[in-house]
Short mmCIF file of C-alpha atoms and ligand atoms in Angstrom, two decimals:
data_model
loop_
_atom_site.label_atom_id
_atom_site.label_comp_id
_atom_site.label_asym_id
_atom_site.label_seq_id
_atom_site.Cartn_x
_atom_site.Cartn_y
_atom_site.Cartn_z
CA MET A 1 99.74 70.99 68.31
CA THR A 2 98.34 73.89 71.16
CA ILE A 3 100.02 73.09 74.66
CA GLU A 4 97.44 72.82 77.73
CA VAL A 5 98.25 74.43 80.45
CA ALA A 6 98.32 73.39 84.31
CA ILE A 7 98.16 74.50 87.46
CA VAL A 8 100.21 73.00 89.63
CA GLY A 9 101.04 74.60 92.94
CA ILE A 10 98.60 76.84 94.80
CA GLY A 11 99.71 79.54 97.53
CA MET A 12 97.88 81.36 99.54
CA HIS A 13 98.14 84.12 102.31
CA GLU A 14 95.13 84.47 105.07
CA PHE A 15 92.69 87.28 103.68
CA GLY A 16 91.56 90.09 106.01
CA ARG A 17 93.96 91.92 108.49
CA THR A 18 96.87 91.14 109.60
CA GLU A 19 98.64 94.04 111.46
CA GLY A 20 102.24 93.92 111.48
CA VAL A 21 102.46 92.11 107.47
CA SER A 22 102.62 94.13 104.62
CA GLY A 23 100.92 93.26 101.73
CA MET A 24 104.12 92.44 100.17
CA ASP A 25 105.24 89.43 102.47
CA GLN A 26 101.61 88.53 102.50
CA GLY A 27 102.59 88.07 98.30
CA VAL A 28 105.87 86.37 99.48
CA ILE A 29 104.62 84.17 102.22
CA ALA A 30 102.01 83.00 99.25
CA VAL A 31 105.19 82.54 96.99
CA ARG A 32 106.37 80.06 98.94
CA ARG A 33 103.79 78.37 100.05
CA ALA A 34 102.17 78.07 96.53
CA LEU A 35 106.27 76.62 96.26
CA ALA A 36 105.85 73.81 98.70
CA ASP A 37 102.36 73.02 97.33
CA ALA A 38 104.39 71.73 93.72
CA GLY A 39 107.35 70.80 94.73
CA VAL A 40 109.39 73.46 93.79
CA SER A 41 112.02 75.89 93.91
CA TRP A 42 112.06 79.91 93.35
CA GLU A 43 114.94 79.40 91.28
CA ASP A 44 112.88 77.11 89.65
CA MET A 45 110.91 79.77 87.94
CA GLN A 46 111.47 80.34 84.50
CA PHE A 47 109.29 83.69 84.89
CA ALA A 48 106.13 85.63 86.47
CA PHE A 49 104.09 88.25 86.24
CA GLY A 50 102.68 89.47 89.86
CA GLY A 51 100.90 93.09 90.68
CA SER A 52 98.47 94.79 93.76
CA LEU A 53 97.01 97.95 93.63
CA ALA A 54 98.20 99.23 97.33
CA ALA A 55 101.01 97.70 98.28
CA GLY A 56 103.78 97.54 95.67
CA ALA A 57 105.72 97.12 92.48
CA ALA A 58 105.66 93.04 92.74
CA ASP A 59 108.71 92.57 90.89
CA THR A 60 109.93 93.95 94.30
CA MET A 61 110.05 90.91 95.91
CA VAL A 62 112.61 89.17 94.17
CA SER A 63 114.94 90.65 96.40
CA LEU A 64 112.78 88.53 99.58
CA LEU A 65 112.56 85.65 97.07
CA GLY A 66 116.07 85.35 95.57
CA LEU A 67 117.60 87.26 92.62
CA THR A 68 117.63 84.06 89.86
CA GLY A 69 117.07 87.28 87.29
CA LEU A 70 114.00 85.63 86.40
CA GLN A 71 111.91 87.42 83.42
CA PHE A 72 109.83 89.30 85.85
CA ILE A 73 106.86 91.37 85.04
CA ASN A 74 104.46 93.71 86.67
CA VAL A 75 100.52 93.87 85.88
CA ALA A 76 98.06 96.85 87.30
CA ASN A 77 94.18 96.37 86.08
CA GLY A 78 92.31 97.42 87.96
CA CYS A 79 89.95 94.29 89.70
CA ALA A 80 91.22 92.23 87.02
CA THR A 81 94.61 92.87 88.06
CA GLY A 82 95.42 88.91 89.91
CA GLY A 83 93.21 87.68 86.76
CA SER A 84 95.32 89.28 83.88
CA ALA A 85 98.94 88.21 85.31
CA LEU A 86 96.99 84.67 85.35
CA PHE A 87 96.18 85.30 81.94
CA SER A 88 99.61 86.81 80.73
CA VAL A 89 101.74 83.28 82.67
CA TYR A 90 98.75 81.06 80.90
CA ASN A 91 99.24 82.36 77.04
CA THR A 92 103.45 83.14 77.68
CA ILE A 93 103.38 79.04 78.57
CA ARG A 94 100.84 78.70 75.43
CA SER A 95 103.18 80.13 73.10
CA GLY A 96 105.78 77.58 74.27
CA VAL A 97 108.24 81.33 74.95
CA PHE A 98 108.21 78.96 78.84
CA ASP A 99 107.61 76.25 80.69
CA LEU A 100 107.21 77.03 83.90
CA GLY A 101 106.08 80.14 85.42
CA ILE A 102 104.14 81.47 88.15
CA ALA A 103 101.15 84.37 88.70
CA VAL A 104 101.09 86.29 92.06
CA GLY A 105 98.55 89.29 93.48
CA PHE A 106 98.45 90.53 96.86
CA ASP A 107 97.65 93.98 98.68
CA LYS A 108 96.70 96.08 101.88
CA HIS A 109 93.94 98.58 101.51
CA GLU A 110 93.12 101.17 104.26
CA ARG A 111 89.90 100.05 106.20
CA GLY A 112 86.25 101.83 104.30
CA ALA A 113 85.04 102.21 101.08
CA PHE A 114 87.98 102.61 98.38
CA ARG A 115 88.94 105.79 97.84
CA VAL A 116 88.37 106.35 94.65
CA ASN A 117 91.16 108.31 92.66
CA THR A 118 89.31 110.37 90.56
CA LYS A 119 91.95 111.76 87.85
CA GLY A 120 93.44 108.62 87.55
CA ALA A 121 90.17 107.59 86.94
CA GLY A 122 89.75 109.58 84.23
CA LEU A 123 87.41 111.79 85.88
CA GLY A 124 86.62 115.59 86.67
CA ASP A 125 87.68 116.90 90.75
CA TRP A 126 83.50 118.53 90.11
CA TYR A 127 82.39 114.58 90.14
CA GLY A 128 84.07 113.48 93.55
CA ALA A 129 83.47 116.72 95.27
CA SER A 130 79.98 116.49 94.26
CA GLY A 131 79.66 112.82 96.12
CA LEU A 132 78.99 110.60 93.33
CA ALA A 133 82.54 108.49 93.28
CA LEU A 134 81.99 105.85 94.91
CA THR A 135 81.67 102.22 94.10
CA THR A 136 78.93 101.77 96.04
CA GLN A 137 76.21 104.31 94.39
CA PHE A 138 76.68 101.86 90.94
CA PHE A 139 76.04 98.54 93.05
CA GLY A 140 73.12 100.48 94.79
CA MET A 141 71.78 101.43 91.30
CA LYS A 142 72.97 98.71 89.13
CA ILE A 143 70.58 96.52 91.27
CA ASN A 144 67.93 98.16 91.96
CA ARG A 145 66.57 98.39 88.79
CA TYR A 146 67.56 94.78 88.38
CA MET A 147 65.33 93.92 91.43
CA HIS A 148 62.74 96.16 89.98
CA GLU A 149 63.22 94.56 86.04
CA TYR A 150 63.00 91.18 86.99
CA GLY A 151 61.51 90.67 90.54
CA ILE A 152 64.70 89.44 93.02
CA THR A 153 63.52 89.83 96.78
CA ASN A 154 65.78 91.67 99.89
CA SER A 155 64.90 88.00 100.64
CA SER A 156 67.62 86.23 98.19
CA LEU A 157 69.93 89.91 98.55
CA ALA A 158 70.15 89.03 102.70
CA LYS A 159 70.25 84.85 101.52
CA VAL A 160 73.66 85.16 99.16
CA SER A 161 75.00 87.16 102.04
CA GLU A 162 74.05 84.83 105.06
CA LYS A 163 75.08 82.13 102.74
CA ALA A 164 78.77 83.53 102.14
CA PHE A 165 79.01 84.04 105.90
CA ARG A 166 78.55 80.12 106.64
CA ASN A 167 80.61 79.17 103.61
CA GLY A 168 83.40 81.61 105.43
CA SER A 169 82.45 80.39 108.99
CA GLN A 170 84.07 76.56 107.32
CA ASN A 171 87.10 78.22 105.22
CA PRO A 172 90.57 78.84 107.70
CA MET A 173 91.81 81.21 104.75
CA ALA A 174 88.16 83.66 105.45
CA TRP A 175 87.84 86.76 106.93
CA ARG A 176 84.67 86.74 108.15
CA ARG A 177 84.39 83.15 109.90
CA LYS A 178 80.71 84.29 112.01
CA PRO A 179 77.78 83.07 110.63
CA ILE A 180 75.15 86.18 110.25
CA SER A 181 71.48 85.43 109.38
CA GLU A 182 69.45 86.38 106.89
CA GLN A 183 67.01 88.79 109.49
CA GLU A 184 70.93 90.01 110.72
CA VAL A 185 71.54 91.08 107.14
CA LEU A 186 68.79 92.80 106.55
CA ASP A 187 68.28 95.00 109.66
CA SER A 188 72.23 96.19 110.17
CA LEU A 189 73.12 99.28 108.50
CA MET A 190 71.41 100.44 104.81
CA LEU A 191 74.50 101.69 103.06
CA SER A 192 73.06 102.45 99.62
CA TYR A 193 69.73 101.78 99.53
CA PRO A 194 69.18 98.55 98.81
CA LEU A 195 72.02 97.70 100.65
CA THR A 196 73.03 96.81 103.13
CA GLN A 197 76.57 96.99 105.51
CA TYR A 198 76.42 93.19 105.10
CA MET A 199 76.04 92.84 101.98
CA PHE A 200 78.62 94.32 100.77
CA CYS A 201 82.29 93.26 100.15
CA SER A 202 85.30 95.56 102.22
CA PRO A 203 88.58 96.76 101.62
CA GLY A 204 90.68 93.80 102.83
CA GLU A 205 94.58 92.52 102.30
CA GLY A 206 95.94 88.95 101.45
CA GLY A 207 97.98 86.89 98.57
CA VAL A 208 97.76 84.54 96.06
CA ALA A 209 100.10 82.46 94.03
CA LEU A 210 99.74 80.10 91.79
CA ILE A 211 102.36 78.08 89.79
CA LEU A 212 101.23 76.77 85.85
CA CYS A 213 103.40 74.62 83.03
CA ARG A 214 103.39 72.93 80.17
CA ALA A 215 100.07 70.47 80.54
CA ASP A 216 102.52 67.06 79.51
CA LYS A 217 104.80 67.95 82.67
CA ALA A 218 102.40 68.36 85.02
CA HIS A 219 103.78 64.59 86.29
CA LEU A 220 106.40 66.24 87.31
CA TYR A 221 105.47 68.22 89.92
CA THR A 222 101.72 66.64 90.63
CA LYS A 223 99.86 64.03 91.31
CA THR A 224 96.58 66.10 90.42
CA PRO A 225 97.08 69.07 88.17
CA ILE A 226 94.46 70.82 87.27
CA TYR A 227 93.37 72.18 83.70
CA LEU A 228 93.04 75.44 82.82
CA LYS A 229 90.82 75.40 79.42
CA ALA A 230 90.24 79.42 79.29
CA ALA A 231 91.37 82.56 80.88
CA VAL A 232 89.61 85.72 79.28
CA VAL A 233 89.93 89.13 79.98
CA ARG A 234 87.70 91.81 78.62
CA SER A 235 86.52 95.55 78.27
CA ARG A 236 83.21 96.98 77.99
CA ARG A 237 81.32 98.18 75.14
CA PHE A 238 79.29 101.11 74.30
CA GLY A 239 76.85 101.03 76.01
CA SER A 240 76.83 99.14 78.65
CA PHE A 241 76.41 100.27 82.36
CA GLU A 242 79.76 100.58 84.25
CA VAL A 243 81.32 101.94 88.25
CA LEU A 244 82.11 105.00 87.87
CA ALA A 245 80.24 106.30 85.04
CA PRO A 246 79.28 110.08 84.81
CA SER A 247 76.86 109.12 81.77
CA ILE A 248 75.88 106.32 80.03
CA ALA A 249 74.72 106.29 76.57
CA LEU A 250 70.91 105.22 76.00
CA GLN A 251 71.78 102.34 73.79
CA HIS A 252 72.07 98.90 76.17
CA ASN A 253 74.91 96.80 75.74
CA ALA A 254 74.99 93.88 78.31
CA GLY A 255 78.18 94.60 79.77
CA PRO A 256 81.91 92.73 79.49
CA THR A 257 80.72 90.06 81.72
CA VAL A 258 78.54 88.83 79.23
CA ASP A 259 82.02 89.37 76.60
CA GLY A 260 83.66 86.98 78.68
CA ALA A 261 82.12 84.68 79.60
CA LYS A 262 81.04 83.91 75.77
CA ALA A 263 84.49 83.83 74.45
CA ALA A 264 85.92 82.03 77.58
CA PHE A 265 83.00 79.15 76.64
CA GLU A 266 83.97 78.79 73.14
CA MET A 267 87.75 78.63 74.08
CA ALA A 268 86.84 75.87 76.64
CA GLY A 269 84.67 74.51 74.09
CA MET A 270 82.11 74.21 76.73
CA GLU A 271 78.95 75.29 77.67
CA PRO A 272 77.17 76.79 80.90
CA LYS A 273 75.72 73.30 81.92
CA ASP A 274 79.16 71.82 81.41
CA ILE A 275 80.17 73.65 84.80
CA ASP A 276 79.97 72.21 88.41
CA ILE A 277 81.04 75.08 90.36
CA ALA A 278 81.52 79.23 90.18
CA GLN A 279 83.18 81.48 92.10
CA LEU A 280 81.40 84.47 90.67
CA GLN A 281 82.88 88.75 91.28
CA ASP A 282 80.16 89.36 94.49
CA THR A 283 81.19 92.40 95.78
CA GLU A 284 78.01 92.94 97.45
CA SER A 285 75.30 90.23 97.38
CA GLY A 286 72.99 91.55 94.35
CA ALA A 287 76.45 91.33 92.32
CA GLU A 288 76.62 87.61 92.49
CA ILE A 289 72.69 87.15 91.75
CA MET A 290 73.36 89.14 88.62
CA HIS A 291 75.77 87.56 87.73
CA MET A 292 74.89 84.44 87.76
CA ALA A 293 72.96 85.43 84.68
CA GLU A 294 75.20 87.44 83.07
CA ASN A 295 77.96 84.59 82.84
CA GLY A 296 74.89 82.28 81.29
CA PHE A 297 74.27 80.16 84.08
CA CYS A 298 70.75 80.96 83.91
CA GLU A 299 67.62 83.63 82.84
CA HIS A 300 67.76 86.49 83.96
CA GLY A 301 64.63 86.55 86.66
CA GLU A 302 65.47 82.70 87.58
CA GLN A 303 68.15 83.73 90.07
CA GLU A 304 65.15 84.53 93.08
CA PHE A 305 63.87 80.31 92.80
CA MET A 306 66.66 79.40 92.49
CA ILE A 307 68.77 80.74 96.05
CA GLN A 308 65.47 81.18 97.46
CA ALA A 309 65.70 76.68 97.20
CA GLY A 310 68.96 76.93 98.48
CA GLU A 311 70.78 75.72 94.52
CA THR A 312 73.98 77.60 94.95
CA GLU A 313 74.50 76.05 98.92
CA ILE A 314 78.00 73.71 98.68
CA GLY A 315 75.25 70.66 98.82
CA GLY A 316 73.04 72.53 95.92
CA LYS A 317 72.54 71.43 92.53
CA PHE A 318 74.60 74.90 91.31
CA PRO A 319 77.21 75.47 94.65
CA VAL A 320 78.57 79.50 93.61
CA ASN A 321 81.25 81.25 96.09
CA THR A 322 81.73 78.29 98.41
CA ASP A 323 84.89 79.45 99.88
CA GLY A 324 82.19 82.76 101.21
CA GLY A 325 83.53 85.04 97.98
CA CYS A 326 84.83 88.15 98.43
CA LEU A 327 81.84 88.60 100.95
CA ALA A 328 83.70 86.30 103.75
CA ASN A 329 86.82 86.93 102.63
CA GLY A 330 87.36 90.84 101.63
CA GLU A 331 88.47 92.33 98.62
CA PRO A 332 92.10 92.91 98.40
CA ILE A 333 92.04 93.79 94.89
CA GLY A 334 95.60 92.65 92.95
CA ALA A 335 95.05 88.96 94.52
CA SER A 336 91.01 88.87 94.88
CA GLY A 337 90.67 86.77 91.28
CA LEU A 338 93.16 84.67 92.33
CA ARG A 339 91.47 83.37 94.82
CA GLN A 340 89.12 82.08 93.11
CA VAL A 341 91.15 80.27 90.76
CA TYR A 342 92.33 78.55 93.71
CA GLU A 343 88.70 77.65 95.97
CA ASN A 344 88.67 75.70 92.14
CA VAL A 345 91.55 73.75 92.48
CA LEU A 346 91.52 73.07 95.70
CA GLN A 347 87.71 71.55 95.49
CA LEU A 348 88.93 70.27 92.18
CA ARG A 349 92.11 68.18 93.75
CA GLY A 350 89.08 67.38 96.38
CA GLN A 351 90.96 68.70 99.00
CA ALA A 352 88.62 71.86 100.52
CA GLY A 353 87.79 69.82 103.66
CA VAL A 354 84.70 70.49 105.32
CA ARG A 355 82.92 72.91 102.44
CA GLN A 356 84.14 70.46 99.92
CA VAL A 357 81.60 70.47 97.31
CA PRO A 358 80.12 67.11 97.21
CA ASN A 359 79.93 64.20 94.27
CA ASN A 360 83.67 65.13 92.38
CA PRO A 361 83.07 67.69 90.52
CA LYS A 362 85.26 68.14 87.77
CA THR A 363 84.69 71.92 86.28
CA ALA A 364 85.25 75.11 88.15
CA TYR A 365 84.40 78.49 86.86
CA THR A 366 85.83 81.93 87.85
CA HIS A 367 84.41 85.42 87.63
CA VAL A 368 85.71 89.33 88.66
CA TYR A 369 84.86 92.77 87.91
CA GLY A 370 85.27 95.65 88.63
CA ALA A 371 85.94 99.65 87.57
CA PRO A 372 85.82 100.78 84.99
CA GLY A 373 84.33 98.15 83.60
CA ILE A 374 86.20 95.27 82.97
CA ALA A 375 85.81 91.42 83.65
CA GLY A 376 88.40 88.19 83.72
CA VAL A 377 86.75 84.88 83.16
CA THR A 378 89.00 81.72 83.75
CA ILE A 379 87.65 77.57 83.06
CA LEU A 380 89.04 74.66 85.11
CA GLN A 381 89.02 71.44 84.63
CA ARG A 382 90.52 68.77 86.01
CA MET B 1 76.62 135.19 99.74
CA ALA B 2 78.40 134.45 96.73
CA GLN B 3 77.41 131.19 95.23
CA VAL B 4 80.15 129.50 93.16
CA PRO B 5 79.82 126.43 91.07
CA VAL B 6 82.04 123.48 91.70
CA THR B 7 83.71 123.47 88.24
CA GLU B 8 83.53 125.27 85.38
CA GLY B 9 82.29 124.00 82.26
CA VAL B 10 80.15 121.51 83.73
CA PHE B 11 76.64 123.03 83.89
CA THR B 12 75.76 126.70 82.89
CA TRP B 13 75.65 129.65 85.23
CA PRO B 14 74.53 131.40 86.78
CA SER B 15 71.08 130.92 85.18
CA GLU B 16 67.80 131.18 85.63
CA THR B 17 67.30 127.47 84.11
CA PRO B 18 70.96 125.75 84.30
CA GLN B 19 72.23 123.58 82.15
CA LEU B 20 74.34 120.46 81.58
CA ILE B 21 77.55 120.74 79.49
CA GLY B 22 77.89 117.98 77.50
CA ALA B 23 79.13 117.22 73.58
CA ARG B 24 77.71 115.40 70.78
CA CYS B 25 79.18 113.56 67.95
CA VAL B 26 79.42 115.53 64.41
CA ALA B 27 79.17 112.31 62.69
CA CYS B 28 76.91 109.73 64.72
CA ASP B 29 75.29 112.04 67.21
CA ASN B 30 76.22 109.83 70.21
CA HIS B 31 75.83 112.13 73.49
CA MET B 32 78.11 112.55 76.24
CA PHE B 33 78.73 114.15 79.43
CA PRO B 34 80.55 115.54 80.44
CA GLY B 35 82.11 116.92 76.98
CA GLN B 36 84.56 115.06 75.35
CA SER B 37 86.90 115.23 72.45
CA GLY B 38 86.58 111.43 70.90
CA CYS B 39 82.90 109.72 70.95
CA PRO B 40 82.88 106.77 72.22
CA ARG B 41 80.27 104.50 69.99
CA CYS B 42 81.69 105.40 66.50
CA THR B 43 85.61 106.00 67.55
CA GLY B 44 85.04 109.28 65.66
CA ASP B 45 87.51 112.19 66.42
CA LYS B 46 84.86 115.81 65.79
CA THR B 47 82.65 116.60 68.91
CA GLU B 48 81.00 119.71 69.34
CA GLU B 49 79.49 121.61 73.04
CA VAL B 50 75.51 120.41 73.05
CA LEU B 51 72.99 121.99 76.58
CA LEU B 52 71.43 118.74 77.44
CA GLY B 53 68.04 118.62 78.50
CA ARG B 54 66.95 119.73 81.59
CA ARG B 55 63.87 117.35 82.24
CA GLY B 56 63.86 113.38 82.07
CA THR B 57 62.68 109.82 83.60
CA LEU B 58 64.38 108.61 86.75
CA TRP B 59 65.98 105.56 85.17
CA THR B 60 67.50 103.84 88.68
CA TRP B 61 68.87 105.69 91.65
CA THR B 62 70.18 104.56 95.50
CA ILE B 63 70.59 106.51 98.60
CA GLN B 64 74.42 107.63 99.48
CA GLY B 65 73.18 106.56 103.06
CA PHE B 66 77.35 107.00 105.35
CA PRO B 67 79.74 110.20 104.48
CA PRO B 68 81.46 109.84 101.59
CA LYS B 69 85.87 109.76 102.10
CA ALA B 70 86.75 113.27 102.25
CA PRO B 71 88.72 114.01 99.62
CA PRO B 72 86.98 113.56 97.00
CA TYR B 73 84.00 114.87 98.82
CA ALA B 74 83.67 118.39 99.35
CA GLY B 75 80.58 117.96 101.46
CA ASP B 76 79.34 116.97 105.30
CA VAL B 77 81.47 114.16 106.87
CA ASP B 78 80.65 114.34 110.52
CA VAL B 79 78.40 111.63 110.54
CA LYS B 80 76.61 113.25 113.36
CA THR B 81 75.24 115.91 111.15
CA PHE B 82 75.53 113.98 107.82
CA GLN B 83 72.54 114.25 105.26
CA ALA B 84 71.74 111.39 103.40
CA PHE B 85 71.84 112.08 99.71
CA GLY B 86 69.80 110.36 97.10
CA VAL B 87 72.06 109.76 93.38
CA GLY B 88 70.58 108.58 90.04
CA TYR B 89 70.91 108.34 86.37
CA VAL B 90 68.47 110.50 84.98
CA GLU B 91 67.35 109.20 81.32
CA LEU B 92 66.91 112.97 78.79
CA PRO B 93 64.65 111.93 76.02
CA GLY B 94 67.17 111.19 72.42
CA GLN B 95 70.56 112.15 74.76
CA VAL B 96 72.00 110.81 76.87
CA LYS B 97 71.69 108.79 81.01
CA VAL B 98 73.16 111.48 83.51
CA GLU B 99 73.84 110.31 86.95
CA ALA B 100 73.49 113.02 89.67
CA ARG B 101 72.51 113.90 92.91
CA LEU B 102 69.20 113.67 94.20
CA THR B 103 66.89 115.94 96.43
CA VAL B 104 65.62 113.80 97.85
CA ALA B 105 66.59 111.00 100.00
CA ASP B 106 63.66 108.92 101.04
CA PRO B 107 63.18 105.87 99.70
CA GLU B 108 59.44 106.24 99.41
CA LYS B 109 58.95 109.03 97.27
CA LEU B 110 61.77 107.86 94.46
CA LYS B 111 60.13 105.55 91.77
CA ILE B 112 62.21 104.45 88.07
CA GLY B 113 60.23 106.34 85.57
CA MET B 114 59.38 109.14 87.22
CA GLU B 115 59.50 112.54 86.12
CA MET B 116 62.95 114.61 87.34
CA GLU B 117 64.18 118.20 86.92
CA MET B 118 67.64 119.47 86.86
CA VAL B 119 68.05 121.71 89.51
CA ILE B 120 71.30 123.58 91.60
CA ILE B 121 72.17 122.30 95.34
CA PRO B 122 74.36 123.82 97.41
CA LEU B 123 77.70 121.26 98.25
CA THR B 124 79.75 123.49 100.94
CA THR B 125 81.21 126.84 102.11
CA ASP B 126 84.66 127.43 99.86
CA ALA B 127 87.39 128.98 101.80
CA ASP B 128 85.95 132.94 100.70
CA GLY B 129 82.78 131.77 102.70
CA ASN B 130 81.12 130.90 98.76
CA GLU B 131 78.95 129.38 98.93
CA VAL B 132 79.66 126.44 96.27
CA VAL B 133 76.53 124.52 94.75
CA THR B 134 76.35 121.58 92.08
CA PHE B 135 73.91 120.44 90.48
CA ALA B 136 71.19 117.94 90.89
CA PHE B 137 67.59 116.20 89.79
CA ALA B 138 64.28 116.94 92.33
CA PRO B 139 60.73 115.13 91.07
CA VAL B 140 58.78 117.62 88.87
CA ALA B 141 55.93 118.74 91.28
ZN1 ZN C 401 80.06 109.03 67.44
#
């Protein structure tokens, strides 16, 4: 018999900039909030997976939370760090080794665009020295070609940002809570053509923790268990177009998001049409647009109509990035993928307050993408 | 002023007709840039050095509108004097798409599919007063 897995506790430290609170401390606060949400104590945790990119080794947080001797494994997997921690908790419970555990991700980055460690990324010094080691360039180049191929307009790029900041303005945990109009987005500084300043998310700070258990024990901790039906992480295949690539093959492959989505739908026994809401990687507004199609929610090019018609708004047919996404929350790498799951749990519990998606959504989807070409997907069901 | 390449082994220099130095998989003919010892296409472990073509077509592009962080960037990072520069992938027929700086930074003058040719451009001046150069692609006039 397959062991099913449920999320029974969620905790988050506010995203944004919190002076005087370390990334690690933000992770600890998220853990305490998740424990309170599930009505359990740190001593009840049988195991943990956690990670951050720039805020220290996650397992050192036991000296703040309590030295209980639990199994704590650090995860480091770039933008999929949080997703990989969740994947590991999910599989540990499914395998029957432990019944109750926690995934935690947190981070705190310096201001401005990410400084790429070219050596760590397996790139020559010449690459960064020549001005090519910027993730922002990849996003500009990918959406520029996509607009050329599929007729996506600048207006739709700006509308994605406008939606993100409007949704963020209704989210007390979000960093950017001031609505910004489509025109203001278009008129802001051009950072990497065709993407302007307000079309990009910024590296930031924050922490998220999720407590999971065997589904048959979920009633011990919550009245509203949310079932994790799929958790998938995929790396790139030959021919895909990825961030920080000095060259790409002539042969084309659709990339890790397409592979990850297919595997997740298969694991969950669902199809894209079965999903009620989605949190999709929006490092910049073009990414949200491209990821709608790469995850299977529409055909390439259909996004233009969907966005202009407001279908991805909270009250629309297919709400996307209901908490404001990376654009309004910023991107603390270790925590970002878990934030998406946190938001989906709130939405499926009906606890999302003023930004609650109407008509009792039953299924929710998350997707992260990052360097050097990895994608993480989850599917939740009420 | 002497000119030195930003690195050895990435492009031929000095040369009247500089070329990028890549690698070719002996087993499946996959072309890679820069050179590497293993083939991501067929998992083969034998590659040989190959000089890449100097001409191709622009596959996609963007414009770097703000000074990159230094390090790793070696060029001008002063916000008052920084000049935006183009970046793109150029598809070299039968070989590979290479990422490079572009000599043009005007969106009106860059079109997907346009013919491009490899050139060498100045990047910065080193401590010894040498001009450090790197590779770029320019529209074919
Ligand atoms: Zn090969």
